[in-house]
Amino acid sequence: MSAESASTDTTEFTNQNLEVLYDESQIRDRIVDLGKQITAEYRDRDLVLVGVLKGSCVFMADLMRAIDLQMTIDFMAVSSYKDGTVSTGDVEILKDLSNPIRQKDVIVVEDIVDTGLTLSRLLEILSSRGANSIKLATFLDKPEPRIKTELKIDYTGFVVPNRFLVGYGLDAAGRYRNLPFIAAVRDPSAA
Ligand code: IMP
Ligand code: MG
């Protein structure tokens, strides 16, 4: 590749339509802190991290390696019914947990909480299953569009502005989950 083309070519990770908000080292530092906090608070408990697929997969992988405790993981996949782009709060379980959570101390792990409708419904579903406790960890909290204002988030990576964000598990129509950073999409119509 010539020096000239190297300076003008962009790749998926250097896409000019993306504005990096949190880079890899900022993300790493924040997750170390979250992991320490959870490690201190869940000593002598029966912790299971429940990742909500697919968006939480990257956060889940990093968070669990920052928790120095005996623990297990499980996953759920849900689809929120959207009325256009607006979440209606109806949640369909596409993949349920593999193991019961009775008497477990559950932390539900999400990529981002936006309106809060998906997570509120998910917590309703899980709350009837006899867990000892259920808490909520989200990598990103976007409070501005929140409808379920009573939703209590126990562990938050970053509080973010009301923009469309991708990377680190978050997607736009399935793309960008593999970006190692969080970025805002400058022109969503071109994403
Ligand atoms: P809620 O029911 O509105 O809270 O929906 C949350 C879900 O919508 C998240 O788990 C994401 O899958 C998706 N979502 C919300 N905001 C964004 C965003 O900025 N980028 C990518 N996905 C998002
Ligand atoms: Mg999600």
PDB file of C-alpha atoms and ligand atoms in Angstrom:
ATOM      1  CA  MET A   1       0.000   0.000   0.000  1.00  0.00           C
ATOM      2  CA  SER A   2       1.436   3.440  -0.880  1.00  0.00           C
ATOM      3  CA  ALA A   3       1.838   6.097   1.805  1.00  0.00           C
ATOM      4  CA  GLU A   4      -0.734   8.173  -0.020  1.00  0.00           C
ATOM      5  CA  SER A   5      -3.473   5.554   0.027  1.00  0.00           C
ATOM      6  CA  ALA A   6      -2.621   4.611   3.626  1.00  0.00           C
ATOM      7  CA  SER A   7      -3.390   8.160   4.737  1.00  0.00           C
ATOM      8  CA  THR A   8      -6.780   8.316   3.022  1.00  0.00           C
ATOM      9  CA  ASP A   9      -8.071   4.728   3.394  1.00  0.00           C
ATOM     10  CA  THR A  10     -10.322   4.074   6.346  1.00  0.00           C
ATOM     11  CA  THR A  11     -11.210   0.758   7.917  1.00  0.00           C
ATOM     12  CA  GLU A  12     -14.136  -0.344  10.057  1.00  0.00           C
ATOM     13  CA  PHE A  13     -12.266   0.877  13.170  1.00  0.00           C
ATOM     14  CA  THR A  14     -11.323   4.248  11.618  1.00  0.00           C
ATOM     15  CA  ASN A  15     -14.697   4.927   9.954  1.00  0.00           C
ATOM     16  CA  GLN A  16     -15.086   8.718   9.697  1.00  0.00           C
ATOM     17  CA  ASN A  17     -18.806   8.438  10.498  1.00  0.00           C
ATOM     18  CA  LEU A  18     -17.889   7.408  14.044  1.00  0.00           C
ATOM     19  CA  GLU A  19     -16.915   9.746  16.861  1.00  0.00           C
ATOM     20  CA  VAL A  20     -15.107   7.850  19.617  1.00  0.00           C
ATOM     21  CA  LEU A  21     -16.540   8.669  23.058  1.00  0.00           C
ATOM     22  CA  TYR A  22     -14.759   6.043  25.196  1.00  0.00           C
ATOM     23  CA  ASP A  23     -11.577   4.342  24.049  1.00  0.00           C
ATOM     24  CA  GLU A  24     -10.229   0.957  25.083  1.00  0.00           C
ATOM     25  CA  SER A  25      -8.175   2.197  28.004  1.00  0.00           C
ATOM     26  CA  GLN A  26     -11.017   4.287  29.460  1.00  0.00           C
ATOM     27  CA  ILE A  27     -13.308   1.262  29.188  1.00  0.00           C
ATOM     28  CA  ARG A  28     -10.726  -1.023  30.814  1.00  0.00           C
ATOM     29  CA  ASP A  29     -10.208   1.334  33.764  1.00  0.00           C
ATOM     30  CA  ARG A  30     -13.927   1.731  34.380  1.00  0.00           C
ATOM     31  CA  ILE A  31     -14.551  -2.016  34.302  1.00  0.00           C
ATOM     32  CA  VAL A  32     -11.724  -2.690  36.753  1.00  0.00           C
ATOM     33  CA  ASP A  33     -13.520  -0.341  39.177  1.00  0.00           C
ATOM     34  CA  LEU A  34     -16.910  -1.992  38.617  1.00  0.00           C
ATOM     35  CA  GLY A  35     -15.335  -5.408  39.122  1.00  0.00           C
ATOM     36  CA  LYS A  36     -13.759  -4.338  42.410  1.00  0.00           C
ATOM     37  CA  GLN A  37     -17.068  -2.950  43.621  1.00  0.00           C
ATOM     38  CA  ILE A  38     -18.964  -6.140  42.748  1.00  0.00           C
ATOM     39  CA  THR A  39     -16.189  -8.308  44.231  1.00  0.00           C
ATOM     40  CA  ALA A  40     -16.478  -6.438  47.537  1.00  0.00           C
ATOM     41  CA  GLU A  41     -20.288  -6.536  47.602  1.00  0.00           C
ATOM     42  CA  TYR A  42     -20.794 -10.189  46.583  1.00  0.00           C
ATOM     43  CA  ARG A  43     -18.307 -11.938  48.849  1.00  0.00           C
ATOM     44  CA  ASP A  44     -19.972 -15.045  50.380  1.00  0.00           C
ATOM     45  CA  ARG A  45     -22.954 -14.764  48.025  1.00  0.00           C
ATOM     46  CA  ASP A  46     -24.041 -17.115  45.231  1.00  0.00           C
ATOM     47  CA  LEU A  47     -23.442 -14.793  42.279  1.00  0.00           C
ATOM     48  CA  VAL A  48     -24.665 -15.454  38.753  1.00  0.00           C
ATOM     49  CA  LEU A  49     -24.170 -12.885  36.013  1.00  0.00           C
ATOM     50  CA  VAL A  50     -27.010 -12.980  33.476  1.00  0.00           C
ATOM     51  CA  GLY A  51     -25.998 -11.416  30.171  1.00  0.00           C
ATOM     52  CA  VAL A  52     -28.690 -10.134  27.840  1.00  0.00           C
ATOM     53  CA  LEU A  53     -27.717 -11.158  24.314  1.00  0.00           C
ATOM     54  CA  LYS A  54     -26.422 -10.040  22.021  1.00  0.00           C
ATOM     55  CA  GLY A  55     -25.418  -6.530  23.056  1.00  0.00           C
ATOM     56  CA  SER A  56     -23.939  -7.388  26.460  1.00  0.00           C
ATOM     57  CA  CYS A  57     -21.500 -10.036  25.183  1.00  0.00           C
ATOM     58  CA  VAL A  58     -18.376  -7.840  25.163  1.00  0.00           C
ATOM     59  CA  PHE A  59     -19.131  -6.104  28.473  1.00  0.00           C
ATOM     60  CA  MET A  60     -19.974  -9.463  30.039  1.00  0.00           C
ATOM     61  CA  ALA A  61     -16.652 -10.971  28.956  1.00  0.00           C
ATOM     62  CA  ASP A  62     -14.666  -8.084  30.415  1.00  0.00           C
ATOM     63  CA  LEU A  63     -16.760  -7.608  33.564  1.00  0.00           C
ATOM     64  CA  MET A  64     -16.616 -11.234  34.668  1.00  0.00           C
ATOM     65  CA  ARG A  65     -12.824 -11.241  34.399  1.00  0.00           C
ATOM     66  CA  ALA A  66     -12.753  -8.235  36.732  1.00  0.00           C
ATOM     67  CA  ILE A  67     -14.747 -10.056  39.447  1.00  0.00           C
ATOM     68  CA  ASP A  68     -12.460 -12.066  41.709  1.00  0.00           C
ATOM     69  CA  LEU A  69     -15.078 -14.397  43.175  1.00  0.00           C
ATOM     70  CA  GLN A  70     -16.461 -17.887  42.743  1.00  0.00           C
ATOM     71  CA  MET A  71     -19.393 -17.281  40.371  1.00  0.00           C
ATOM     72  CA  THR A  72     -21.293 -18.547  37.327  1.00  0.00           C
ATOM     73  CA  ILE A  73     -22.753 -16.979  34.190  1.00  0.00           C
ATOM     74  CA  ASP A  74     -25.877 -17.488  32.130  1.00  0.00           C
ATOM     75  CA  PHE A  75     -27.469 -15.754  29.148  1.00  0.00           C
ATOM     76  CA  MET A  76     -30.891 -14.709  27.928  1.00  0.00           C
ATOM     77  CA  ALA A  77     -31.863 -13.405  24.545  1.00  0.00           C
ATOM     78  CA  VAL A  78     -34.875 -11.142  24.254  1.00  0.00           C
ATOM     79  CA  SER A  79     -36.401  -9.168  21.461  1.00  0.00           C
ATOM     80  CA  SER A  80     -38.184  -5.943  22.190  1.00  0.00           C
ATOM     81  CA  TYR A  81     -41.121  -5.289  19.954  1.00  0.00           C
ATOM     82  CA  LYS A  82     -40.544  -1.924  18.374  1.00  0.00           C
ATOM     83  CA  ASP A  83     -43.281   0.277  17.021  1.00  0.00           C
ATOM     84  CA  GLY A  84     -41.124   1.917  14.364  1.00  0.00           C
ATOM     85  CA  THR A  85     -38.049   2.851  16.379  1.00  0.00           C
ATOM     86  CA  VAL A  86     -39.951   3.247  19.651  1.00  0.00           C
ATOM     87  CA  SER A  87     -39.800   0.367  22.112  1.00  0.00           C
ATOM     88  CA  THR A  88     -43.295  -0.764  23.145  1.00  0.00           C
ATOM     89  CA  GLY A  89     -42.193  -2.588  26.288  1.00  0.00           C
ATOM     90  CA  ASP A  90     -43.357  -5.982  25.039  1.00  0.00           C
ATOM     91  CA  VAL A  91     -40.522  -8.458  25.377  1.00  0.00           C
ATOM     92  CA  GLU A  92     -40.324 -11.852  23.759  1.00  0.00           C
ATOM     93  CA  ILE A  93     -37.916 -14.370  25.283  1.00  0.00           C
ATOM     94  CA  LEU A  94     -35.901 -15.848  22.419  1.00  0.00           C
ATOM     95  CA  LYS A  95     -33.556 -17.782  24.680  1.00  0.00           C
ATOM     96  CA  ASP A  96     -34.268 -18.397  28.338  1.00  0.00           C
ATOM     97  CA  LEU A  97     -31.738 -19.066  31.098  1.00  0.00           C
ATOM     98  CA  SER A  98     -30.080 -22.479  31.041  1.00  0.00           C
ATOM     99  CA  ASN A  99     -30.220 -22.877  34.831  1.00  0.00           C
ATOM    100  CA  PRO A 100     -32.662 -21.912  37.606  1.00  0.00           C
ATOM    101  CA  ILE A 101     -31.876 -18.754  39.585  1.00  0.00           C
ATOM    102  CA  ARG A 102     -33.721 -19.843  42.745  1.00  0.00           C
ATOM    103  CA  GLN A 103     -31.762 -18.619  45.812  1.00  0.00           C
ATOM    104  CA  LYS A 104     -29.066 -17.113  43.593  1.00  0.00           C
ATOM    105  CA  ASP A 105     -27.780 -13.552  43.732  1.00  0.00           C
ATOM    106  CA  VAL A 106     -28.359 -12.364  40.190  1.00  0.00           C
ATOM    107  CA  ILE A 107     -26.816  -9.419  38.382  1.00  0.00           C
ATOM    108  CA  VAL A 108     -28.466  -8.787  35.016  1.00  0.00           C
ATOM    109  CA  VAL A 109     -25.859  -7.432  32.598  1.00  0.00           C
ATOM    110  CA  GLU A 110     -27.000  -5.108  29.805  1.00  0.00           C
ATOM    111  CA  ASP A 111     -25.207  -3.114  27.121  1.00  0.00           C
ATOM    112  CA  ILE A 112     -27.331   0.036  27.400  1.00  0.00           C
ATOM    113  CA  VAL A 113     -30.494   1.201  29.122  1.00  0.00           C
ATOM    114  CA  ASP A 114     -32.440   3.639  27.001  1.00  0.00           C
ATOM    115  CA  THR A 115     -36.206   3.882  27.650  1.00  0.00           C
ATOM    116  CA  GLY A 116     -35.800   1.128  30.242  1.00  0.00           C
ATOM    117  CA  LEU A 117     -38.831  -0.738  28.877  1.00  0.00           C
ATOM    118  CA  THR A 118     -36.921  -3.881  27.895  1.00  0.00           C
ATOM    119  CA  LEU A 119     -35.170  -4.227  31.211  1.00  0.00           C
ATOM    120  CA  SER A 120     -38.240  -3.435  33.331  1.00  0.00           C
ATOM    121  CA  ARG A 121     -40.132  -6.213  31.607  1.00  0.00           C
ATOM    122  CA  LEU A 122     -37.194  -8.587  31.902  1.00  0.00           C
ATOM    123  CA  LEU A 123     -36.909  -7.887  35.635  1.00  0.00           C
ATOM    124  CA  GLU A 124     -40.640  -8.584  36.028  1.00  0.00           C
ATOM    125  CA  ILE A 125     -40.158 -11.932  34.329  1.00  0.00           C
ATOM    126  CA  LEU A 126     -37.118 -12.862  36.444  1.00  0.00           C
ATOM    127  CA  SER A 127     -38.577 -11.613  39.735  1.00  0.00           C
ATOM    128  CA  SER A 128     -41.047 -14.518  39.921  1.00  0.00           C
ATOM    129  CA  ARG A 129     -38.280 -17.136  39.907  1.00  0.00           C
ATOM    130  CA  GLY A 130     -37.241 -17.105  43.554  1.00  0.00           C
ATOM    131  CA  ALA A 131     -33.840 -15.438  43.277  1.00  0.00           C
ATOM    132  CA  ASN A 132     -32.301 -14.259  46.531  1.00  0.00           C
ATOM    133  CA  SER A 133     -31.567 -10.877  44.964  1.00  0.00           C
ATOM    134  CA  ILE A 134     -31.607  -9.300  41.498  1.00  0.00           C
ATOM    135  CA  LYS A 135     -29.485  -6.292  40.631  1.00  0.00           C
ATOM    136  CA  LEU A 136     -28.767  -4.540  37.405  1.00  0.00           C
ATOM    137  CA  ALA A 137     -25.481  -3.666  35.710  1.00  0.00           C
ATOM    138  CA  THR A 138     -25.416  -1.710  32.478  1.00  0.00           C
ATOM    139  CA  PHE A 139     -22.364  -0.638  30.572  1.00  0.00           C
ATOM    140  CA  LEU A 140     -24.108   2.519  29.340  1.00  0.00           C
ATOM    141  CA  ASP A 141     -26.942   4.503  30.872  1.00  0.00           C
ATOM    142  CA  LYS A 142     -28.719   6.885  28.487  1.00  0.00           C
ATOM    143  CA  PRO A 143     -31.136   8.580  30.912  1.00  0.00           C
ATOM    144  CA  GLU A 144     -32.715  11.188  28.644  1.00  0.00           C
ATOM    145  CA  PRO A 145     -35.199   8.917  26.775  1.00  0.00           C
ATOM    146  CA  ARG A 146     -36.046   6.984  29.959  1.00  0.00           C
ATOM    147  CA  ILE A 147     -39.737   6.104  30.278  1.00  0.00           C
ATOM    148  CA  LYS A 148     -39.357   3.663  33.169  1.00  0.00           C
ATOM    149  CA  THR A 149     -37.932   6.298  35.495  1.00  0.00           C
ATOM    150  CA  GLU A 150     -38.400   4.034  38.521  1.00  0.00           C
ATOM    151  CA  LEU A 151     -35.889   1.523  37.122  1.00  0.00           C
ATOM    152  CA  LYS A 152     -32.981   1.300  39.547  1.00  0.00           C
ATOM    153  CA  ILE A 153     -29.593   0.657  37.969  1.00  0.00           C
ATOM    154  CA  ASP A 154     -27.082  -0.638  40.506  1.00  0.00           C
ATOM    155  CA  TYR A 155     -23.867  -0.609  38.464  1.00  0.00           C
ATOM    156  CA  THR A 156     -23.213   1.737  35.539  1.00  0.00           C
ATOM    157  CA  GLY A 157     -20.155   1.995  33.316  1.00  0.00           C
ATOM    158  CA  PHE A 158     -20.810   5.414  31.805  1.00  0.00           C
ATOM    159  CA  VAL A 159     -23.749   7.825  31.655  1.00  0.00           C
ATOM    160  CA  VAL A 160     -24.068   8.832  28.014  1.00  0.00           C
ATOM    161  CA  PRO A 161     -25.728  11.563  25.955  1.00  0.00           C
ATOM    162  CA  ASN A 162     -28.893  10.963  23.931  1.00  0.00           C
ATOM    163  CA  ARG A 163     -27.122   9.926  20.731  1.00  0.00           C
ATOM    164  CA  PHE A 164     -27.044   6.683  18.779  1.00  0.00           C
ATOM    165  CA  LEU A 165     -24.041   4.713  20.042  1.00  0.00           C
ATOM    166  CA  VAL A 166     -22.254   1.698  18.620  1.00  0.00           C
ATOM    167  CA  GLY A 167     -19.318  -0.547  19.406  1.00  0.00           C
ATOM    168  CA  TYR A 168     -18.254  -2.694  22.344  1.00  0.00           C
ATOM    169  CA  GLY A 169     -21.276  -4.950  21.702  1.00  0.00           C
ATOM    170  CA  LEU A 170     -23.738  -2.266  20.603  1.00  0.00           C
ATOM    171  CA  ASP A 171     -24.931  -2.429  17.019  1.00  0.00           C
ATOM    172  CA  ALA A 172     -26.669  -0.574  14.236  1.00  0.00           C
ATOM    173  CA  ALA A 173     -28.638  -3.197  12.277  1.00  0.00           C
ATOM    174  CA  GLY A 174     -26.179  -5.859  13.422  1.00  0.00           C
ATOM    175  CA  ARG A 175     -23.020  -3.966  12.472  1.00  0.00           C
ATOM    176  CA  TYR A 176     -20.283  -2.466  14.681  1.00  0.00           C
ATOM    177  CA  ARG A 177     -20.504  -4.834  17.671  1.00  0.00           C
ATOM    178  CA  ASN A 178     -16.816  -5.665  17.165  1.00  0.00           C
ATOM    179  CA  LEU A 179     -15.516  -2.111  17.583  1.00  0.00           C
ATOM    180  CA  PRO A 180     -13.214  -2.101  20.634  1.00  0.00           C
ATOM    181  CA  PHE A 181     -14.465   1.382  21.638  1.00  0.00           C
ATOM    182  CA  ILE A 182     -17.793   3.199  22.107  1.00  0.00           C
ATOM    183  CA  ALA A 183     -18.613   5.677  19.368  1.00  0.00           C
ATOM    184  CA  ALA A 184     -21.467   7.987  18.473  1.00  0.00           C
ATOM    185  CA  VAL A 185     -22.696   7.746  14.899  1.00  0.00           C
ATOM    186  CA  ARG A 186     -22.342  11.174  13.268  1.00  0.00           C
ATOM    187  CA  ASP A 187     -24.822  10.522  10.453  1.00  0.00           C
ATOM    188  CA  PRO A 188     -27.188   7.651  11.362  1.00  0.00           C
ATOM    189  CA  SER A 189     -28.601   7.576   7.826  1.00  0.00           C
ATOM    190  CA  ALA A 190     -25.118   6.550   6.640  1.00  0.00           C
ATOM    191  CA  ALA A 191     -24.565   3.953   9.375  1.00  0.00           C
TER     192      ALA A 191
HETATM  193  P1  IMP B   1     -34.864   0.160  25.952  1.00  0.00           P
HETATM  194  O1  IMP B   1     -36.002  -0.798  26.139  1.00  0.00           O
HETATM  195  O2  IMP B   1     -35.288   1.379  25.197  1.00  0.00           O
HETATM  196  O3  IMP B   1     -34.150   0.523  27.241  1.00  0.00           O
HETATM  197  O4  IMP B   1     -33.906  -0.574  24.953  1.00  0.00           O
HETATM  198  C1  IMP B   1     -32.654  -0.933  25.266  1.00  0.00           C
HETATM  199  C2  IMP B   1     -32.090  -1.693  24.099  1.00  0.00           C
HETATM  200  O5  IMP B   1     -32.160  -0.912  22.889  1.00  0.00           O
HETATM  201  C3  IMP B   1     -30.628  -1.925  24.353  1.00  0.00           C
HETATM  202  O6  IMP B   1     -30.421  -3.159  25.012  1.00  0.00           O
HETATM  203  C4  IMP B   1     -30.053  -1.894  22.967  1.00  0.00           C
HETATM  204  O7  IMP B   1     -30.131  -3.170  22.382  1.00  0.00           O
HETATM  205  C5  IMP B   1     -30.945  -0.944  22.213  1.00  0.00           C
HETATM  206  N1  IMP B   1     -30.373   0.433  22.172  1.00  0.00           N
HETATM  207  C6  IMP B   1     -30.788   1.522  22.847  1.00  0.00           C
HETATM  208  N2  IMP B   1     -30.037   2.594  22.574  1.00  0.00           N
HETATM  209  C7  IMP B   1     -29.084   2.172  21.702  1.00  0.00           C
HETATM  210  C8  IMP B   1     -27.971   2.815  21.051  1.00  0.00           C
HETATM  211  O8  IMP B   1     -27.668   4.028  21.218  1.00  0.00           O
HETATM  212  N3  IMP B   1     -27.218   2.041  20.225  1.00  0.00           N
HETATM  213  C9  IMP B   1     -27.472   0.722  20.016  1.00  0.00           C
HETATM  214  N4  IMP B   1     -28.500   0.068  20.612  1.00  0.00           N
HETATM  215  C10 IMP B   1     -29.295   0.791  21.448  1.00  0.00           C
HETATM  216 MG    MG B   2     -29.736  -4.952  24.343  1.00  0.00          MG
END
